[in-house]
């Protein structure tokens, strides 16, 4: 009871002190309170819980962008916030750094702060159709930050495929489709199937989605043997992992029969 009364009195005192700022006033003068770790948490935090009127740094702009995109479906607003976040956390101007090792004092102070990937990934996916070159550049920055991050090469491939669909020149369309193939193959390379993995799991292929998309691109290129091979790998992958769209499994068998 006494603790509850004391807490209430402290709360009233804080409310009457206009200079008090939660998380700042006392922490900044406490020698045992560490400097904020700038290694950003890149997941979503409920915007209302952050109690921020106006974003002031890259992380806050990224969080408001997530709120605008997911909660409000305000995609232009989200794009603006993500662009602002990337501009304040930039590889080009040195306002962020690639962290490849833990320096002395790491976790206490990192200046400039680490480069973030979430704002770049989300912005790139919002721009795949309207500004594909910018989207690809953003995805490539993500791979610079984290070369082993899965799905990013797949996003690059999807963007090239969209650009190819809009291309009127046959040679340009072919070039863009070849770029998509290379990006999808780079995605597969990050999750290799090896004799040991087959022995341990029985799984003879990986990433059914990529094999499905590669088959479609090879068909557009007129490379039907390659399309058939990718569909066969797709069926091997779905044997263990099925597919979000299981109707494609039967369709893959029909396409293989047509190629033959």
mmCIF file of C-alpha atoms in Angstrom:
data_model
loop_
_atom_site.group_PDB
_atom_site.id
_atom_site.type_symbol
_atom_site.label_atom_id
_atom_site.label_comp_id
_atom_site.label_asym_id
_atom_site.label_seq_id
_atom_site.Cartn_x
_atom_site.Cartn_y
_atom_site.Cartn_z
ATOM 1 C CA UNK A 1 0.000 0.000 0.000
ATOM 2 C CA UNK A 2 2.761 2.428 0.968
ATOM 3 C CA UNK A 3 4.584 1.560 -2.274
ATOM 4 C CA UNK A 4 1.474 2.365 -4.307
ATOM 5 C CA UNK A 5 1.067 5.737 -2.557
ATOM 6 C CA UNK A 6 4.752 6.551 -3.099
ATOM 7 C CA UNK A 7 4.483 5.674 -6.793
ATOM 8 C CA UNK A 8 1.439 7.918 -7.117
ATOM 9 C CA UNK A 9 3.221 10.834 -5.436
ATOM 10 C CA UNK A 10 6.248 10.405 -7.715
ATOM 11 C CA UNK A 11 3.966 10.338 -10.748
ATOM 12 C CA UNK A 12 2.277 13.548 -9.647
ATOM 13 C CA UNK A 13 5.665 15.205 -9.070
ATOM 14 C CA UNK A 14 6.815 14.212 -12.553
ATOM 15 C CA UNK A 15 3.592 15.494 -14.087
ATOM 16 C CA UNK A 16 4.131 18.863 -12.398
ATOM 17 C CA UNK A 17 7.705 19.135 -13.663
ATOM 18 C CA UNK A 18 7.535 20.273 -17.315
ATOM 19 C CA UNK A 19 11.281 19.685 -17.741
ATOM 20 C CA UNK A 20 10.977 15.976 -16.954
ATOM 21 C CA UNK A 21 11.376 13.706 -19.983
ATOM 22 C CA UNK A 22 10.801 9.961 -19.516
ATOM 23 C CA UNK A 23 13.856 7.923 -20.389
ATOM 24 C CA UNK A 24 16.081 11.006 -20.584
ATOM 25 C CA UNK A 25 16.037 13.236 -17.501
ATOM 26 C CA UNK A 26 17.498 10.834 -14.960
ATOM 27 C CA UNK A 27 19.160 8.309 -17.268
ATOM 28 C CA UNK A 28 21.374 11.000 -18.802
ATOM 29 C CA UNK A 29 22.817 11.891 -15.396
ATOM 30 C CA UNK A 30 23.114 8.329 -14.132
ATOM 31 C CA UNK A 31 26.726 7.083 -14.604
ATOM 32 C CA UNK A 32 25.490 3.491 -14.438
ATOM 33 C CA UNK A 33 23.015 3.943 -17.279
ATOM 34 C CA UNK A 34 24.650 3.036 -20.635
ATOM 35 C CA UNK A 35 24.476 5.170 -23.746
ATOM 36 C CA UNK A 36 21.609 3.958 -25.957
ATOM 37 C CA UNK A 37 22.701 1.015 -28.003
ATOM 38 C CA UNK A 38 22.427 2.166 -31.623
ATOM 39 C CA UNK A 39 22.252 -1.391 -32.934
ATOM 40 C CA UNK A 40 18.647 -0.913 -33.900
ATOM 41 C CA UNK A 41 15.870 -3.380 -33.194
ATOM 42 C CA UNK A 42 14.502 -3.693 -36.695
ATOM 43 C CA UNK A 43 11.192 -5.355 -35.955
ATOM 44 C CA UNK A 44 7.908 -3.539 -35.738
ATOM 45 C CA UNK A 45 6.954 -1.705 -32.535
ATOM 46 C CA UNK A 46 3.385 -0.453 -32.092
ATOM 47 C CA UNK A 47 3.601 3.216 -33.026
ATOM 48 C CA UNK A 48 1.199 4.305 -30.270
ATOM 49 C CA UNK A 49 3.468 2.759 -27.647
ATOM 50 C CA UNK A 50 6.436 4.848 -28.770
ATOM 51 C CA UNK A 51 4.685 8.099 -27.799
ATOM 52 C CA UNK A 52 6.516 10.061 -30.512
ATOM 53 C CA UNK A 53 4.897 13.172 -31.949
ATOM 54 C CA UNK A 54 7.478 13.707 -34.675
ATOM 55 C CA UNK A 55 10.285 11.314 -35.698
ATOM 56 C CA UNK A 56 13.766 12.688 -35.087
ATOM 57 C CA UNK A 57 16.092 9.925 -36.321
ATOM 58 C CA UNK A 58 16.285 7.167 -38.910
ATOM 59 C CA UNK A 59 14.863 4.480 -36.636
ATOM 60 C CA UNK A 60 11.846 6.583 -35.664
ATOM 61 C CA UNK A 61 11.085 7.460 -39.289
ATOM 62 C CA UNK A 62 11.293 3.750 -40.147
ATOM 63 C CA UNK A 63 8.873 2.875 -37.344
ATOM 64 C CA UNK A 64 6.373 5.532 -38.435
ATOM 65 C CA UNK A 65 6.715 4.274 -41.996
ATOM 66 C CA UNK A 66 5.819 0.765 -40.828
ATOM 67 C CA UNK A 67 2.803 2.199 -38.986
ATOM 68 C CA UNK A 68 1.675 4.136 -42.052
ATOM 69 C CA UNK A 69 2.144 1.129 -44.331
ATOM 70 C CA UNK A 70 0.665 -1.629 -42.161
ATOM 71 C CA UNK A 71 -1.961 0.155 -40.074
ATOM 72 C CA UNK A 72 -3.080 3.109 -42.180
ATOM 73 C CA UNK A 73 -2.349 1.757 -45.686
ATOM 74 C CA UNK A 74 -0.904 5.197 -46.382
ATOM 75 C CA UNK A 75 1.648 4.009 -48.900
ATOM 76 C CA UNK A 76 2.805 7.461 -50.130
ATOM 77 C CA UNK A 77 3.334 8.477 -46.494
ATOM 78 C CA UNK A 78 5.222 5.270 -45.782
ATOM 79 C CA UNK A 79 7.435 5.820 -48.824
ATOM 80 C CA UNK A 80 8.253 9.348 -47.628
ATOM 81 C CA UNK A 81 9.174 8.083 -44.150
ATOM 82 C CA UNK A 82 11.296 5.204 -45.442
ATOM 83 C CA UNK A 83 13.141 7.532 -47.806
ATOM 84 C CA UNK A 84 13.821 9.901 -44.912
ATOM 85 C CA UNK A 85 15.063 7.001 -42.772
ATOM 86 C CA UNK A 86 17.429 5.817 -45.513
ATOM 87 C CA UNK A 87 18.723 9.354 -46.104
ATOM 88 C CA UNK A 88 19.597 9.623 -42.399
ATOM 89 C CA UNK A 89 21.143 6.130 -42.364
ATOM 90 C CA UNK A 90 23.109 6.326 -45.577
ATOM 91 C CA UNK A 91 25.929 4.217 -46.937
ATOM 92 C CA UNK A 92 26.711 6.948 -49.441
ATOM 93 C CA UNK A 93 27.299 9.845 -47.044
ATOM 94 C CA UNK A 94 28.716 7.852 -44.150
ATOM 95 C CA UNK A 95 25.829 8.407 -41.739
ATOM 96 C CA UNK A 96 25.789 4.661 -41.048
ATOM 97 C CA UNK A 97 28.433 1.936 -40.981
ATOM 98 C CA UNK A 98 28.700 -1.726 -41.861
ATOM 99 C CA UNK A 99 29.270 -3.710 -38.690
ATOM 100 C CA UNK A 100 31.353 -6.823 -39.361
ATOM 101 C CA UNK A 101 32.997 -7.225 -35.947
ATOM 102 C CA UNK A 102 32.441 -6.193 -32.337
ATOM 103 C CA UNK A 103 34.741 -3.220 -31.605
ATOM 104 C CA UNK A 104 35.868 -2.181 -28.136
ATOM 105 C CA UNK A 105 32.904 -0.760 -26.247
ATOM 106 C CA UNK A 106 30.437 -2.233 -28.709
ATOM 107 C CA UNK A 107 26.899 -1.960 -27.389
ATOM 108 C CA UNK A 108 27.707 1.257 -25.556
ATOM 109 C CA UNK A 109 28.527 3.565 -28.421
ATOM 110 C CA UNK A 110 28.758 3.003 -32.166
ATOM 111 C CA UNK A 111 29.328 6.145 -34.209
ATOM 112 C CA UNK A 112 28.086 6.351 -36.893
ATOM 113 C CA UNK A 113 25.283 3.901 -36.093
ATOM 114 C CA UNK A 114 24.893 0.610 -37.947
ATOM 115 C CA UNK A 115 23.200 0.543 -41.336
ATOM 116 C CA UNK A 116 19.586 -0.669 -41.181
ATOM 117 C CA UNK A 117 17.943 -3.038 -43.624
ATOM 118 C CA UNK A 118 14.214 -2.913 -42.724
ATOM 119 C CA UNK A 119 13.469 0.530 -44.183
ATOM 120 C CA UNK A 120 15.391 -0.388 -47.340
ATOM 121 C CA UNK A 121 13.558 -3.700 -47.769
ATOM 122 C CA UNK A 122 10.131 -2.190 -47.210
ATOM 123 C CA UNK A 123 10.814 0.814 -49.427
ATOM 124 C CA UNK A 124 12.213 -1.381 -52.187
ATOM 125 C CA UNK A 125 9.125 -3.568 -52.210
ATOM 126 C CA UNK A 126 6.858 -0.525 -52.371
ATOM 127 C CA UNK A 127 8.837 0.830 -55.351
ATOM 128 C CA UNK A 128 9.231 -2.341 -57.428
ATOM 129 C CA UNK A 129 6.659 -1.199 -59.990
ATOM 130 C CA UNK A 130 6.823 2.596 -59.856
ATOM 131 C CA UNK A 131 10.596 3.026 -59.471
ATOM 132 C CA UNK A 132 12.272 -0.326 -60.176
ATOM 133 C CA UNK A 133 15.823 0.998 -60.543
ATOM 134 C CA UNK A 134 15.609 2.641 -57.116
ATOM 135 C CA UNK A 135 14.141 -0.569 -55.687
ATOM 136 C CA UNK A 136 17.010 -2.682 -57.020
ATOM 137 C CA UNK A 137 19.566 -0.223 -55.623
ATOM 138 C CA UNK A 138 17.902 -0.479 -52.197
ATOM 139 C CA UNK A 139 17.901 -4.293 -52.298
ATOM 140 C CA UNK A 140 21.567 -4.282 -53.287
ATOM 141 C CA UNK A 141 22.318 -2.050 -50.286
ATOM 142 C CA UNK A 142 20.606 -4.629 -48.072
ATOM 143 C CA UNK A 143 22.918 -7.301 -49.491
ATOM 144 C CA UNK A 144 25.868 -5.018 -48.767
ATOM 145 C CA UNK A 145 24.685 -4.760 -45.160
ATOM 146 C CA UNK A 146 23.918 -8.481 -44.855
ATOM 147 C CA UNK A 147 25.119 -10.602 -47.796
ATOM 148 C CA UNK A 148 23.476 -13.740 -46.384
ATOM 149 C CA UNK A 149 19.981 -12.308 -45.934
ATOM 150 C CA UNK A 150 17.496 -14.609 -47.615
ATOM 151 C CA UNK A 151 14.783 -13.465 -50.070
ATOM 152 C CA UNK A 152 16.584 -10.242 -51.097
ATOM 153 C CA UNK A 153 17.995 -11.689 -54.326
ATOM 154 C CA UNK A 154 14.487 -12.965 -54.980
ATOM 155 C CA UNK A 155 13.127 -9.417 -54.643
ATOM 156 C CA UNK A 156 15.749 -8.240 -57.134
ATOM 157 C CA UNK A 157 14.709 -10.986 -59.547
ATOM 158 C CA UNK A 158 11.026 -10.074 -59.194
ATOM 159 C CA UNK A 159 11.837 -6.456 -59.981
ATOM 160 C CA UNK A 160 13.786 -7.376 -63.107
ATOM 161 C CA UNK A 161 10.899 -9.599 -64.230
ATOM 162 C CA UNK A 162 8.454 -6.693 -63.787
ATOM 163 C CA UNK A 163 10.768 -4.445 -65.799
ATOM 164 C CA UNK A 164 10.952 -7.097 -68.542
ATOM 165 C CA UNK A 165 7.156 -7.287 -68.713
ATOM 166 C CA UNK A 166 7.051 -3.537 -69.411
ATOM 167 C CA UNK A 167 9.940 -3.528 -71.920
ATOM 168 C CA UNK A 168 8.961 -3.026 -75.560
ATOM 169 C CA UNK A 169 12.373 -3.783 -77.053
ATOM 170 C CA UNK A 170 13.014 -7.520 -77.476
ATOM 171 C CA UNK A 171 16.726 -7.348 -76.681
ATOM 172 C CA UNK A 172 16.080 -5.262 -73.561
ATOM 173 C CA UNK A 173 13.373 -7.691 -72.433
ATOM 174 C CA UNK A 174 15.796 -10.581 -72.908
ATOM 175 C CA UNK A 175 18.531 -8.786 -70.934
ATOM 176 C CA UNK A 176 16.194 -8.083 -68.031
ATOM 177 C CA UNK A 177 14.967 -11.679 -67.946
ATOM 178 C CA UNK A 178 18.571 -12.912 -67.887
ATOM 179 C CA UNK A 179 19.229 -10.576 -64.941
ATOM 180 C CA UNK A 180 16.226 -12.085 -63.181
ATOM 181 C CA UNK A 181 17.602 -15.585 -63.775
ATOM 182 C CA UNK A 182 20.970 -14.602 -62.296
ATOM 183 C CA UNK A 183 19.309 -13.081 -59.220
ATOM 184 C CA UNK A 184 17.142 -16.158 -58.622
ATOM 185 C CA UNK A 185 20.199 -18.393 -58.971
ATOM 186 C CA UNK A 186 21.991 -16.211 -56.407
ATOM 187 C CA UNK A 187 19.032 -16.755 -54.058
ATOM 188 C CA UNK A 188 19.277 -20.523 -54.472
ATOM 189 C CA UNK A 189 23.014 -20.397 -53.799
ATOM 190 C CA UNK A 190 22.356 -19.087 -50.293
ATOM 191 C CA UNK A 191 20.526 -22.318 -49.372
ATOM 192 C CA UNK A 192 22.520 -25.009 -51.159
ATOM 193 C CA UNK A 193 21.468 -28.628 -51.369
ATOM 194 C CA UNK A 194 24.480 -30.812 -50.598
ATOM 195 C CA UNK A 195 25.038 -34.579 -50.357
ATOM 196 C CA UNK A 196 25.183 -34.222 -46.580
ATOM 197 C CA UNK A 197 21.906 -32.253 -46.404
ATOM 198 C CA UNK A 198 20.200 -34.842 -48.609
ATOM 199 C CA UNK A 199 21.536 -37.638 -46.421
ATOM 200 C CA UNK A 200 20.272 -35.913 -43.268
ATOM 201 C CA UNK A 201 16.879 -34.716 -44.521
ATOM 202 C CA UNK A 202 16.057 -36.559 -47.738
ATOM 203 C CA UNK A 203 15.259 -33.172 -49.258
ATOM 204 C CA UNK A 204 16.635 -33.050 -52.816
ATOM 205 C CA UNK A 205 15.757 -29.426 -53.597
ATOM 206 C CA UNK A 206 15.038 -26.160 -51.849
ATOM 207 C CA UNK A 207 12.953 -23.047 -52.355
ATOM 208 C CA UNK A 208 10.012 -24.247 -54.430
ATOM 209 C CA UNK A 209 8.961 -20.647 -55.099
ATOM 210 C CA UNK A 210 12.249 -19.774 -56.818
ATOM 211 C CA UNK A 211 12.187 -22.900 -58.994
ATOM 212 C CA UNK A 212 8.605 -22.079 -60.030
ATOM 213 C CA UNK A 213 9.533 -18.519 -60.983
ATOM 214 C CA UNK A 214 12.677 -19.627 -62.815
ATOM 215 C CA UNK A 215 10.638 -22.079 -64.885
ATOM 216 C CA UNK A 216 8.304 -19.265 -65.959
ATOM 217 C CA UNK A 217 11.227 -17.043 -66.960
ATOM 218 C CA UNK A 218 12.978 -19.807 -68.892
ATOM 219 C CA UNK A 219 9.745 -20.425 -70.784
ATOM 220 C CA UNK A 220 9.593 -16.744 -71.767
ATOM 221 C CA UNK A 221 13.203 -17.046 -72.970
ATOM 222 C CA UNK A 222 12.324 -20.113 -75.019
ATOM 223 C CA UNK A 223 14.643 -22.306 -72.916
ATOM 224 C CA UNK A 224 12.169 -25.154 -72.474
ATOM 225 C CA UNK A 225 14.653 -27.766 -71.287
ATOM 226 C CA UNK A 226 15.709 -25.415 -68.491
ATOM 227 C CA UNK A 227 12.054 -24.703 -67.683
ATOM 228 C CA UNK A 228 11.386 -28.440 -67.453
ATOM 229 C CA UNK A 229 14.389 -28.939 -65.147
ATOM 230 C CA UNK A 230 13.218 -26.159 -62.836
ATOM 231 C CA UNK A 231 9.723 -27.612 -62.633
ATOM 232 C CA UNK A 232 11.189 -30.994 -61.743
ATOM 233 C CA UNK A 233 13.171 -29.330 -58.950
ATOM 234 C CA UNK A 234 9.997 -27.521 -57.915
ATOM 235 C CA UNK A 235 8.207 -30.870 -57.541
ATOM 236 C CA UNK A 236 11.104 -32.255 -55.498
ATOM 237 C CA UNK A 237 10.936 -29.229 -53.217
ATOM 238 C CA UNK A 238 7.152 -29.402 -52.782
ATOM 239 C CA UNK A 239 7.456 -33.084 -51.879
ATOM 240 C CA UNK A 240 8.822 -31.906 -48.537
ATOM 241 C CA UNK A 241 7.500 -28.372 -48.207
ATOM 242 C CA UNK A 242 4.277 -28.344 -50.289
ATOM 243 C CA UNK A 243 3.330 -24.901 -51.677
ATOM 244 C CA UNK A 244 1.304 -21.922 -50.519
ATOM 245 C CA UNK A 245 -0.660 -22.479 -53.732
ATOM 246 C CA UNK A 246 -0.914 -26.288 -53.937
ATOM 247 C CA UNK A 247 -2.802 -26.176 -57.247
ATOM 248 C CA UNK A 248 0.537 -25.298 -58.870
ATOM 249 C CA UNK A 249 1.860 -28.789 -58.133
ATOM 250 C CA UNK A 250 -0.576 -30.411 -60.555
ATOM 251 C CA UNK A 251 -0.011 -27.599 -63.052
ATOM 252 C CA UNK A 252 3.759 -28.214 -62.904
ATOM 253 C CA UNK A 253 3.214 -31.875 -63.827
ATOM 254 C CA UNK A 254 1.041 -30.841 -66.786
ATOM 255 C CA UNK A 255 3.659 -28.361 -67.993
ATOM 256 C CA UNK A 256 6.429 -30.960 -67.773
ATOM 257 C CA UNK A 257 4.298 -33.327 -69.878
ATOM 258 C CA UNK A 258 3.722 -30.538 -72.408
ATOM 259 C CA UNK A 259 7.466 -29.847 -72.701
ATOM 260 C CA UNK A 260 8.117 -33.514 -73.317
#
